[in-house]
Amino acid sequence: MWAAPGRVNIIGEHTDYNGGYALPIALPHTVTCAADTTADGLARVTSRQRPDERIEIPVAGLADAKMPAWARYPFGVVHEYLRRGHSISGVTLALDGAVPVGAGLSSSAALECAVAVALRDLFALPVTDAELIDIARTAENNYVGVPTGTLDQSASILCTAGHALFLDFGADQHAQVPFDLAAAGLELLVVDTNTPHRLADGGYGDRRAECDQAATMLGVASLSDITDLAALDKLDDPVLRRRARHIVTENDRALTVVDMLRRAGDPRDIGPVLIAGHASLRDDFEISTPQLDAAVEVALTAGAYGARMVGGGFGGSIIAITDTDRTRLAVDAIENRFRASGFAAPRTFVAVPSAGARRMT
Ligand code: GLA
C-alpha cells in the first residue's frame, strides 16, 4: 500500500510552466493505492469512490484503449512507464482518494503519484524522483489531456513534514524550508469554495498559451527570465502584458516569502505578500471567481494576516493565515457570507505541512 498527498501552494501560482518559483506544502490528505503484480498481462483498477466499476485492460493495449475518464489517471501512469521502456507484466490497483476532488488541491497529482511510486517499488523500476515527477506529469499531459506544469507532482513526491518545498523550475532544483505556523500561534486555514474547477475546461490552457505568446514576443525563453517590469512595456497587447506581469511579480513574491521563512522571522509578515498574490491572480491573471474573492475578503476582515486563492483557478480553494484562536471566527464568517450570497456551502480544514509520497505497508 502506497500513499501520495495533495498540496496547497503557499505562493507561486502558474509559475511552474514559466520556469519560475513556487512554495507548496503537502496536505495530510492522500490518495492510497494498494497494488500487486500479476502475470496475466492485464492492468486492473478499482476505486473506493467508484464501487460499481472495475476496469480491466490488457497492458499491451493501454495506448489507445477506451475507458472512463477517472481511469485515465492511473492507467496513464502505467502507460507512461511502458512508453519509456520499463517492463510491467500486469498489475492490480485498488485506489482510495481522500483529497477533495476539483478543489484545486491536486487530487489528480496525488492519484498519479500514488500509482507511480507503487509501480516503481513493485516492479523495482530504476527511476529517480525527478523521473517519477515527469512520468506522473506526462501521464496527465498526454493521457488525460491537461497541459499542467510539474508543481503538483513535485509537491506530492518531494514534500516533507514540517516544511514547505521551495521549487525552482528554471534551475530544476528544490529545497526544504521549515514552515512552522503552530510555533507562532498560527494556523493555515484552507477553504474549499465547493465550486469545482476543471483544468481540462480550457481556461488553464489559455493562460499557458498567453504566457508562451508573451515570452515569444519579448524574445525570452520563459517569462521568468524577466525581473524588470519595465521590460513588459514592449508588449502592445494589454491582456498579454497583464498575464506577464503576474508571472514576473509572482516570482518576486515567491522569492520574498522563501527569504522571510528562511530568516525565521514572524510568519505573519508573509500575509501582505499573499494578499498581493491574490490581487495579481484576480486582476492580472484573471482566474479568480466571486466565491474565491469573497472567501479571501471575509477571511481578512475576520482578522487573517494573509489570504489568497490557490491552484489553477476558476474555482477551488483559498488559504488564510489566522491566529489559532481566531480560525473558528474566520470559518463562521465565511460560511455566513456564502449562505447570504447564495453560494454553495464551503468546506474548511486546517492544513499542516505533511509528508510526500511513501510506502505504507
Ligand atoms: C494546477 C497545475 C499546476 C500549476 C497550478 C497553478 O495545479 O496542475 O501545474 O500550474 O495549477 O500554479
mmCIF file of C-alpha atoms and ligand atoms in Angstrom:
data_model
loop_
_atom_site.group_PDB
_atom_site.id
_atom_site.type_symbol
_atom_site.label_atom_id
_atom_site.label_comp_id
_atom_site.label_asym_id
_atom_site.label_seq_id
_atom_site.Cartn_x
_atom_site.Cartn_y
_atom_site.Cartn_z
ATOM 1 C CA MET A 1 0.000 0.000 0.000
ATOM 2 C CA TRP A 2 1.342 3.355 -1.042
ATOM 3 C CA ALA A 3 0.107 6.900 -0.383
ATOM 4 C CA ALA A 4 0.669 10.255 -2.046
ATOM 5 C CA PRO A 5 -0.648 13.616 -0.806
ATOM 6 C CA GLY A 6 -2.477 16.543 -2.316
ATOM 7 C CA ARG A 7 -0.941 20.005 -1.868
ATOM 8 C CA VAL A 8 -1.601 23.651 -1.258
ATOM 9 C CA ASN A 9 0.729 26.212 -2.625
ATOM 10 C CA ILE A 10 1.768 28.958 -0.209
ATOM 11 C CA ILE A 11 2.841 31.238 -3.091
ATOM 12 C CA GLY A 12 3.997 30.915 -6.731
ATOM 13 C CA GLU A 13 0.936 30.231 -8.893
ATOM 14 C CA HIS A 14 1.185 29.471 -12.643
ATOM 15 C CA THR A 15 4.928 29.959 -12.398
ATOM 16 C CA ASP A 16 5.792 26.280 -12.901
ATOM 17 C CA TYR A 17 5.312 26.159 -16.684
ATOM 18 C CA ASN A 18 7.020 29.564 -16.874
ATOM 19 C CA GLY A 19 10.286 28.352 -15.376
ATOM 20 C CA GLY A 20 9.726 30.271 -12.128
ATOM 21 C CA TYR A 21 9.362 29.583 -8.406
ATOM 22 C CA ALA A 22 6.746 28.074 -6.099
ATOM 23 C CA LEU A 23 6.424 27.040 -2.465
ATOM 24 C CA PRO A 24 3.877 24.251 -1.842
ATOM 25 C CA ILE A 25 3.264 22.112 1.231
ATOM 26 C CA ALA A 26 1.842 18.580 1.154
ATOM 27 C CA LEU A 27 -1.569 18.086 2.758
ATOM 28 C CA PRO A 28 -2.342 15.375 5.295
ATOM 29 C CA HIS A 29 -4.970 14.164 2.779
ATOM 30 C CA THR A 30 -3.696 11.402 0.499
ATOM 31 C CA VAL A 31 -4.717 9.024 -2.243
ATOM 32 C CA THR A 32 -3.774 5.464 -1.333
ATOM 33 C CA CYS A 33 -3.003 2.742 -3.828
ATOM 34 C CA ALA A 34 -2.942 -0.927 -2.854
ATOM 35 C CA ALA A 35 -1.131 -2.685 -5.671
ATOM 36 C CA ASP A 36 0.035 -6.119 -6.671
ATOM 37 C CA THR A 37 1.781 -7.612 -9.650
ATOM 38 C CA THR A 38 0.048 -10.119 -11.897
ATOM 39 C CA ALA A 39 1.422 -12.212 -14.715
ATOM 40 C CA ASP A 40 -1.720 -12.203 -16.861
ATOM 41 C CA GLY A 41 -0.866 -9.155 -18.943
ATOM 42 C CA LEU A 42 -3.804 -7.156 -17.595
ATOM 43 C CA ALA A 43 -3.977 -3.781 -15.866
ATOM 44 C CA ARG A 44 -6.905 -3.676 -13.431
ATOM 45 C CA VAL A 45 -8.124 -0.743 -11.391
ATOM 46 C CA THR A 46 -10.840 -0.240 -8.805
ATOM 47 C CA SER A 47 -11.606 2.803 -6.682
ATOM 48 C CA ARG A 48 -13.377 3.028 -3.369
ATOM 49 C CA GLN A 49 -15.077 6.124 -4.785
ATOM 50 C CA ARG A 50 -16.412 4.103 -7.779
ATOM 51 C CA PRO A 51 -17.685 0.950 -6.043
ATOM 52 C CA ASP A 52 -19.534 -0.349 -9.104
ATOM 53 C CA GLU A 53 -16.692 -0.097 -11.591
ATOM 54 C CA ARG A 54 -13.770 -2.395 -12.216
ATOM 55 C CA ILE A 55 -11.711 -1.525 -15.264
ATOM 56 C CA GLU A 56 -9.582 -4.208 -16.904
ATOM 57 C CA ILE A 57 -7.439 -3.559 -19.961
ATOM 58 C CA PRO A 58 -4.557 -5.542 -21.496
ATOM 59 C CA VAL A 59 -1.309 -3.755 -20.647
ATOM 60 C CA ALA A 60 -0.307 -4.027 -24.308
ATOM 61 C CA GLY A 61 -3.472 -2.197 -25.379
ATOM 62 C CA LEU A 62 -3.329 0.770 -22.998
ATOM 63 C CA ALA A 63 -2.054 3.194 -25.639
ATOM 64 C CA ASP A 64 -5.436 3.623 -27.305
ATOM 65 C CA ALA A 65 -7.949 1.878 -25.051
ATOM 66 C CA LYS A 66 -11.307 3.462 -24.219
ATOM 67 C CA MET A 67 -12.056 3.861 -20.507
ATOM 68 C CA PRO A 68 -13.920 6.107 -18.051
ATOM 69 C CA ALA A 69 -12.198 9.459 -17.517
ATOM 70 C CA TRP A 70 -11.084 8.701 -13.926
ATOM 71 C CA ALA A 71 -9.234 5.544 -15.028
ATOM 72 C CA ARG A 72 -7.054 7.576 -17.371
ATOM 73 C CA TYR A 73 -5.086 8.921 -14.366
ATOM 74 C CA PRO A 74 -3.854 5.551 -13.022
ATOM 75 C CA PHE A 75 -3.607 3.884 -16.428
ATOM 76 C CA GLY A 76 -1.863 6.943 -17.871
ATOM 77 C CA VAL A 77 0.938 6.309 -15.382
ATOM 78 C CA VAL A 78 1.145 2.597 -16.281
ATOM 79 C CA HIS A 79 1.203 3.566 -19.941
ATOM 80 C CA GLU A 80 3.906 6.176 -19.430
ATOM 81 C CA TYR A 81 6.200 3.659 -17.705
ATOM 82 C CA LEU A 82 5.706 1.264 -20.640
ATOM 83 C CA ARG A 83 6.296 4.007 -23.196
ATOM 84 C CA ARG A 84 9.639 4.693 -21.516
ATOM 85 C CA GLY A 85 10.638 1.072 -21.946
ATOM 86 C CA HIS A 86 10.006 -0.187 -18.412
ATOM 87 C CA SER A 87 8.568 -3.652 -18.075
ATOM 88 C CA ILE A 88 5.200 -4.139 -16.329
ATOM 89 C CA SER A 89 3.781 -7.650 -16.713
ATOM 90 C CA GLY A 90 0.377 -6.953 -15.249
ATOM 91 C CA VAL A 91 -0.936 -5.078 -12.244
ATOM 92 C CA THR A 92 -3.923 -4.699 -9.941
ATOM 93 C CA LEU A 93 -4.507 -1.261 -8.438
ATOM 94 C CA ALA A 94 -7.050 -0.500 -5.696
ATOM 95 C CA LEU A 95 -7.435 3.229 -5.102
ATOM 96 C CA ASP A 96 -8.928 5.250 -2.282
ATOM 97 C CA GLY A 97 -8.869 9.018 -2.509
ATOM 98 C CA ALA A 98 -9.217 11.368 0.458
ATOM 99 C CA VAL A 99 -8.045 14.513 -1.332
ATOM 100 C CA PRO A 100 -11.083 16.693 -2.188
ATOM 101 C CA VAL A 101 -11.683 16.450 -5.952
ATOM 102 C CA GLY A 102 -11.940 19.612 -8.053
ATOM 103 C CA ALA A 103 -10.882 21.743 -5.073
ATOM 104 C CA GLY A 104 -7.566 22.903 -6.522
ATOM 105 C CA LEU A 105 -5.771 20.665 -4.017
ATOM 106 C CA SER A 106 -4.176 18.313 -6.560
ATOM 107 C CA SER A 107 -6.233 15.187 -6.178
ATOM 108 C CA SER A 108 -5.094 14.298 -9.724
ATOM 109 C CA ALA A 109 -1.394 14.515 -8.935
ATOM 110 C CA ALA A 110 -1.917 12.604 -5.674
ATOM 111 C CA LEU A 111 -3.541 9.797 -7.619
ATOM 112 C CA GLU A 112 -0.870 9.765 -10.334
ATOM 113 C CA CYS A 113 1.963 9.868 -7.809
ATOM 114 C CA ALA A 114 0.485 7.106 -5.600
ATOM 115 C CA VAL A 115 0.356 4.852 -8.664
ATOM 116 C CA ALA A 116 3.795 5.973 -9.860
ATOM 117 C CA VAL A 117 5.557 5.093 -6.576
ATOM 118 C CA ALA A 118 3.596 1.832 -6.270
ATOM 119 C CA LEU A 119 4.705 0.684 -9.729
ATOM 120 C CA ARG A 120 8.287 1.765 -9.143
ATOM 121 C CA ASP A 121 8.550 -0.301 -5.952
ATOM 122 C CA LEU A 122 6.507 -3.307 -7.121
ATOM 123 C CA PHE A 123 8.454 -3.798 -10.332
ATOM 124 C CA ALA A 124 11.749 -2.499 -8.897
ATOM 125 C CA LEU A 125 11.929 0.079 -11.681
ATOM 126 C CA PRO A 126 15.106 2.176 -11.702
ATOM 127 C CA VAL A 127 13.608 5.672 -11.700
ATOM 128 C CA THR A 128 14.705 8.763 -9.797
ATOM 129 C CA ASP A 129 12.318 11.161 -8.049
ATOM 130 C CA ALA A 130 12.756 13.573 -10.953
ATOM 131 C CA GLU A 131 11.663 10.842 -13.380
ATOM 132 C CA LEU A 132 8.702 9.905 -11.160
ATOM 133 C CA ILE A 133 7.538 13.511 -11.280
ATOM 134 C CA ASP A 134 7.973 13.581 -15.041
ATOM 135 C CA ILE A 135 6.136 10.280 -15.519
ATOM 136 C CA ALA A 136 3.168 11.488 -13.455
ATOM 137 C CA ARG A 137 3.102 14.857 -15.220
ATOM 138 C CA THR A 138 3.394 13.325 -18.690
ATOM 139 C CA ALA A 139 0.515 10.967 -17.886
ATOM 140 C CA GLU A 140 -1.628 13.989 -17.041
ATOM 141 C CA ASN A 141 -0.488 15.998 -20.087
ATOM 142 C CA ASN A 142 -0.726 13.294 -22.729
ATOM 143 C CA TYR A 143 -3.081 10.619 -21.435
ATOM 144 C CA VAL A 144 -5.590 12.749 -19.507
ATOM 145 C CA GLY A 145 -5.020 15.746 -21.771
ATOM 146 C CA VAL A 146 -4.414 18.630 -19.338
ATOM 147 C CA PRO A 147 -1.348 20.820 -20.076
ATOM 148 C CA THR A 148 -0.183 21.269 -16.460
ATOM 149 C CA GLY A 149 3.333 22.022 -15.261
ATOM 150 C CA THR A 150 5.122 19.988 -12.580
ATOM 151 C CA LEU A 151 4.132 21.899 -9.422
ATOM 152 C CA ASP A 152 1.600 19.380 -8.146
ATOM 153 C CA GLN A 153 3.578 16.210 -8.879
ATOM 154 C CA SER A 154 6.764 17.767 -7.443
ATOM 155 C CA ALA A 155 4.912 18.642 -4.245
ATOM 156 C CA SER A 156 3.329 15.202 -3.947
ATOM 157 C CA ILE A 157 6.667 13.394 -4.390
ATOM 158 C CA LEU A 158 9.163 15.733 -2.709
ATOM 159 C CA CYS A 159 7.413 17.458 0.217
ATOM 160 C CA THR A 160 8.401 16.572 3.779
ATOM 161 C CA ALA A 161 6.515 17.058 7.054
ATOM 162 C CA GLY A 162 7.102 20.379 8.763
ATOM 163 C CA HIS A 163 8.450 22.031 5.613
ATOM 164 C CA ALA A 164 7.387 23.985 2.604
ATOM 165 C CA LEU A 165 9.097 22.925 -0.601
ATOM 166 C CA PHE A 166 10.921 25.663 -2.480
ATOM 167 C CA LEU A 167 10.794 24.774 -6.164
ATOM 168 C CA ASP A 168 12.972 26.485 -8.748
ATOM 169 C CA PHE A 169 11.559 25.213 -12.034
ATOM 170 C CA GLY A 170 14.077 27.044 -14.189
ATOM 171 C CA ALA A 171 17.117 25.541 -12.490
ATOM 172 C CA ASP A 172 15.286 22.249 -11.799
ATOM 173 C CA GLN A 173 16.225 22.444 -8.117
ATOM 174 C CA HIS A 174 14.365 22.233 -4.849
ATOM 175 C CA ALA A 175 14.971 22.805 -1.145
ATOM 176 C CA GLN A 176 13.081 22.157 2.081
ATOM 177 C CA VAL A 177 12.191 25.302 4.035
ATOM 178 C CA PRO A 178 10.988 24.958 7.666
ATOM 179 C CA PHE A 179 7.361 26.111 7.906
ATOM 180 C CA ASP A 180 6.012 26.040 11.428
ATOM 181 C CA LEU A 181 2.950 28.234 11.841
ATOM 182 C CA ALA A 182 1.891 26.495 15.071
ATOM 183 C CA ALA A 183 5.011 27.715 16.872
ATOM 184 C CA ALA A 184 3.859 31.276 16.172
ATOM 185 C CA GLY A 185 0.297 30.559 17.349
ATOM 186 C CA LEU A 186 -0.967 30.472 13.777
ATOM 187 C CA GLU A 187 -2.854 28.101 11.513
ATOM 188 C CA LEU A 188 -3.165 27.661 7.776
ATOM 189 C CA LEU A 189 -6.875 27.554 7.050
ATOM 190 C CA VAL A 190 -7.952 26.009 3.739
ATOM 191 C CA VAL A 191 -11.382 26.917 2.408
ATOM 192 C CA ASP A 192 -12.649 24.824 -0.479
ATOM 193 C CA THR A 193 -15.289 27.056 -2.058
ATOM 194 C CA ASN A 194 -17.071 23.993 -3.385
ATOM 195 C CA THR A 195 -17.064 25.369 -6.909
ATOM 196 C CA PRO A 196 -15.317 22.553 -8.745
ATOM 197 C CA HIS A 197 -12.712 23.703 -11.212
ATOM 198 C CA ARG A 198 -11.824 21.615 -14.202
ATOM 199 C CA LEU A 199 -8.411 22.303 -15.664
ATOM 200 C CA ALA A 200 -9.463 20.456 -18.809
ATOM 201 C CA ASP A 201 -12.087 23.146 -19.474
ATOM 202 C CA GLY A 202 -9.698 25.392 -21.340
ATOM 203 C CA GLY A 203 -9.066 28.442 -19.145
ATOM 204 C CA TYR A 204 -5.865 26.906 -17.830
ATOM 205 C CA GLY A 205 -4.604 26.060 -21.322
ATOM 206 C CA ASP A 206 -5.486 29.602 -22.495
ATOM 207 C CA ARG A 207 -3.347 31.138 -19.753
ATOM 208 C CA ARG A 208 -0.467 28.861 -20.605
ATOM 209 C CA ALA A 209 -0.717 29.806 -24.288
ATOM 210 C CA GLU A 210 -0.855 33.526 -23.421
ATOM 211 C CA CYS A 211 2.313 33.216 -21.333
ATOM 212 C CA ASP A 212 4.094 31.406 -24.177
ATOM 213 C CA GLN A 213 2.968 34.085 -26.615
ATOM 214 C CA ALA A 214 4.172 36.906 -24.342
ATOM 215 C CA ALA A 215 7.561 35.214 -23.878
ATOM 216 C CA THR A 216 7.959 34.788 -27.642
ATOM 217 C CA MET A 217 7.093 38.438 -28.281
ATOM 218 C CA LEU A 218 9.592 39.538 -25.648
ATOM 219 C CA GLY A 219 12.267 37.287 -27.113
ATOM 220 C CA VAL A 220 12.875 35.304 -23.920
ATOM 221 C CA ALA A 221 12.820 31.545 -23.382
ATOM 222 C CA SER A 222 10.434 31.954 -20.458
ATOM 223 C CA LEU A 223 8.765 34.850 -18.658
ATOM 224 C CA SER A 224 10.854 34.062 -15.587
ATOM 225 C CA ASP A 225 13.891 35.414 -17.451
ATOM 226 C CA ILE A 226 12.350 38.840 -16.833
ATOM 227 C CA THR A 227 12.723 40.557 -13.464
ATOM 228 C CA ASP A 228 12.307 44.189 -14.528
ATOM 229 C CA LEU A 229 8.656 45.105 -15.027
ATOM 230 C CA ALA A 230 9.619 47.899 -17.426
ATOM 231 C CA ALA A 231 10.596 45.211 -19.949
ATOM 232 C CA LEU A 232 6.897 44.376 -20.294
ATOM 233 C CA ASP A 233 6.142 47.783 -21.836
ATOM 234 C CA LYS A 234 7.236 46.245 -25.132
ATOM 235 C CA LEU A 235 4.058 44.161 -25.136
ATOM 236 C CA ASP A 236 1.383 46.102 -27.028
ATOM 237 C CA ASP A 237 -1.462 43.807 -26.049
ATOM 238 C CA PRO A 238 -2.750 44.844 -22.596
ATOM 239 C CA VAL A 239 -4.000 41.319 -21.861
ATOM 240 C CA LEU A 240 -0.611 39.740 -22.533
ATOM 241 C CA ARG A 241 1.027 42.497 -20.504
ATOM 242 C CA ARG A 242 -1.175 41.686 -17.506
ATOM 243 C CA ARG A 243 -0.527 37.948 -17.807
ATOM 244 C CA ALA A 244 3.223 38.531 -17.972
ATOM 245 C CA ARG A 245 3.089 40.989 -15.087
ATOM 246 C CA HIS A 246 1.507 38.326 -12.910
ATOM 247 C CA ILE A 247 4.343 35.903 -13.620
ATOM 248 C CA VAL A 248 7.096 38.474 -13.020
ATOM 249 C CA THR A 249 5.573 39.780 -9.771
ATOM 250 C CA GLU A 250 4.590 36.284 -8.574
ATOM 251 C CA ASN A 251 8.165 35.056 -8.925
ATOM 252 C CA ASP A 252 9.289 38.026 -6.873
ATOM 253 C CA ARG A 253 6.659 37.239 -4.225
ATOM 254 C CA ALA A 254 7.754 33.594 -4.063
ATOM 255 C CA LEU A 255 11.382 34.596 -3.521
ATOM 256 C CA THR A 256 10.329 37.148 -0.902
ATOM 257 C CA VAL A 257 8.338 34.575 1.080
ATOM 258 C CA VAL A 258 11.128 31.973 0.896
ATOM 259 C CA ASP A 259 13.578 34.557 2.136
ATOM 260 C CA MET A 260 11.287 35.536 5.034
ATOM 261 C CA LEU A 261 10.778 31.911 6.090
ATOM 262 C CA ARG A 262 14.487 31.175 5.901
ATOM 263 C CA ARG A 263 15.203 34.119 8.175
ATOM 264 C CA ALA A 264 12.723 32.539 10.608
ATOM 265 C CA GLY A 265 11.016 35.853 11.343
ATOM 266 C CA ASP A 266 7.339 36.214 12.216
ATOM 267 C CA PRO A 267 5.268 34.252 9.656
ATOM 268 C CA ARG A 268 2.588 36.948 9.964
ATOM 269 C CA ASP A 269 4.868 39.042 7.774
ATOM 270 C CA ILE A 270 4.178 36.884 4.736
ATOM 271 C CA GLY A 271 0.488 37.845 4.978
ATOM 272 C CA PRO A 272 0.683 41.012 2.850
ATOM 273 C CA VAL A 273 2.623 39.123 0.173
ATOM 274 C CA LEU A 274 -0.165 36.548 -0.050
ATOM 275 C CA ILE A 275 -2.758 39.333 -0.293
ATOM 276 C CA ALA A 276 -0.820 40.888 -3.174
ATOM 277 C CA GLY A 277 -0.641 37.443 -4.801
ATOM 278 C CA HIS A 278 -4.418 37.164 -4.713
ATOM 279 C CA ALA A 279 -4.881 40.601 -6.258
ATOM 280 C CA SER A 280 -2.499 39.627 -9.052
ATOM 281 C CA LEU A 281 -4.338 36.377 -9.805
ATOM 282 C CA ARG A 282 -7.653 38.250 -9.736
ATOM 283 C CA ASP A 283 -6.744 41.367 -11.706
ATOM 284 C CA ASP A 284 -3.766 40.444 -13.903
ATOM 285 C CA PHE A 285 -4.142 36.718 -14.476
ATOM 286 C CA GLU A 286 -7.964 36.894 -14.218
ATOM 287 C CA ILE A 287 -8.558 33.400 -12.870
ATOM 288 C CA SER A 288 -10.441 34.169 -9.649
ATOM 289 C CA THR A 289 -14.176 33.784 -9.049
ATOM 290 C CA PRO A 290 -16.739 35.639 -6.892
ATOM 291 C CA GLN A 291 -16.576 32.782 -4.359
ATOM 292 C CA LEU A 292 -12.769 32.881 -4.113
ATOM 293 C CA ASP A 293 -12.761 36.682 -3.829
ATOM 294 C CA ALA A 294 -15.468 36.610 -1.144
ATOM 295 C CA ALA A 295 -13.662 33.946 0.905
ATOM 296 C CA VAL A 296 -10.415 35.945 0.801
ATOM 297 C CA GLU A 297 -12.116 39.237 1.643
ATOM 298 C CA VAL A 298 -14.100 37.790 4.559
ATOM 299 C CA ALA A 299 -11.084 35.914 5.953
ATOM 300 C CA LEU A 300 -9.115 39.166 6.009
ATOM 301 C CA THR A 301 -11.981 41.078 7.595
ATOM 302 C CA ALA A 302 -12.150 38.347 10.258
ATOM 303 C CA GLY A 303 -8.518 39.019 11.142
ATOM 304 C CA ALA A 304 -6.465 36.750 8.870
ATOM 305 C CA TYR A 305 -2.942 38.088 8.244
ATOM 306 C CA GLY A 306 -2.975 36.986 4.640
ATOM 307 C CA ALA A 307 -5.255 35.077 2.287
ATOM 308 C CA ARG A 308 -5.282 34.133 -1.380
ATOM 309 C CA MET A 309 -6.771 31.750 -3.895
ATOM 310 C CA VAL A 310 -4.616 28.711 -4.682
ATOM 311 C CA GLY A 311 -4.109 26.350 -7.602
ATOM 312 C CA GLY A 312 -5.082 26.525 -11.243
ATOM 313 C CA GLY A 313 -8.022 28.899 -10.699
ATOM 314 C CA PHE A 314 -11.599 29.247 -11.983
ATOM 315 C CA GLY A 315 -12.827 27.708 -8.717
ATOM 316 C CA GLY A 316 -11.264 25.630 -5.988
ATOM 317 C CA SER A 317 -9.796 26.796 -2.682
ATOM 318 C CA ILE A 318 -8.237 29.674 -0.773
ATOM 319 C CA ILE A 319 -5.733 29.651 2.072
ATOM 320 C CA ALA A 320 -5.677 32.060 5.008
ATOM 321 C CA ILE A 321 -3.152 32.511 7.814
ATOM 322 C CA THR A 322 -5.046 33.056 11.056
ATOM 323 C CA ASP A 323 -4.338 33.182 14.773
ATOM 324 C CA THR A 324 -5.169 29.701 16.063
ATOM 325 C CA ASP A 325 -7.807 31.043 18.409
ATOM 326 C CA ARG A 326 -9.458 33.036 15.618
ATOM 327 C CA THR A 327 -9.690 30.362 12.939
ATOM 328 C CA ARG A 328 -13.229 29.456 14.013
ATOM 329 C CA LEU A 329 -14.286 33.093 13.677
ATOM 330 C CA ALA A 330 -12.998 33.212 10.122
ATOM 331 C CA VAL A 331 -14.755 29.949 9.242
ATOM 332 C CA ASP A 332 -18.064 31.178 10.682
ATOM 333 C CA ALA A 333 -17.777 34.493 8.864
ATOM 334 C CA ILE A 334 -17.057 32.785 5.530
ATOM 335 C CA GLU A 335 -19.912 30.314 5.998
ATOM 336 C CA ASN A 336 -22.293 33.166 6.805
ATOM 337 C CA ARG A 337 -21.223 35.182 3.787
ATOM 338 C CA PHE A 338 -21.579 32.174 1.466
ATOM 339 C CA ARG A 339 -25.054 31.483 2.816
ATOM 340 C CA ALA A 340 -26.094 35.125 2.426
ATOM 341 C CA SER A 341 -24.723 35.226 -1.132
ATOM 342 C CA GLY A 342 -26.475 32.016 -2.149
ATOM 343 C CA PHE A 343 -23.139 30.226 -2.762
ATOM 344 C CA ALA A 344 -22.700 26.507 -2.126
ATOM 345 C CA ALA A 345 -21.551 25.723 1.434
ATOM 346 C CA PRO A 346 -17.742 25.869 1.666
ATOM 347 C CA ARG A 347 -15.633 23.093 3.189
ATOM 348 C CA THR A 348 -12.867 24.065 5.563
ATOM 349 C CA PHE A 349 -9.916 22.407 7.254
ATOM 350 C CA VAL A 350 -6.622 23.362 8.848
ATOM 351 C CA ALA A 351 -3.564 22.163 6.900
ATOM 352 C CA VAL A 352 -0.242 21.175 8.422
ATOM 353 C CA PRO A 353 2.800 20.571 6.190
ATOM 354 C CA SER A 354 2.780 16.803 5.742
ATOM 355 C CA ALA A 355 4.883 14.044 4.194
ATOM 356 C CA GLY A 356 5.283 13.348 0.485
ATOM 357 C CA ALA A 357 4.588 10.071 -1.358
ATOM 358 C CA ARG A 358 5.539 6.945 0.581
ATOM 359 C CA ARG A 359 5.054 3.227 1.058
ATOM 360 C CA MET A 360 2.589 2.494 3.880
ATOM 361 C CA THR A 361 2.801 -1.282 4.315
HETATM 362 C C1 GLA B 1 -2.514 23.489 -11.484
HETATM 363 C C2 GLA B 1 -1.448 22.822 -12.351
HETATM 364 C C3 GLA B 1 -0.044 23.188 -11.879
HETATM 365 C C4 GLA B 1 0.117 24.689 -11.690
HETATM 366 C C5 GLA B 1 -1.047 25.265 -10.895
HETATM 367 C C6 GLA B 1 -1.026 26.755 -10.812
HETATM 368 O O1 GLA B 1 -2.478 22.963 -10.191
HETATM 369 O O2 GLA B 1 -1.608 21.426 -12.303
HETATM 370 O O3 GLA B 1 0.901 22.670 -12.795
HETATM 371 O O4 GLA B 1 0.277 25.340 -12.921
HETATM 372 O O5 GLA B 1 -2.306 24.885 -11.436
HETATM 373 O O6 GLA B 1 0.061 27.187 -10.056
#
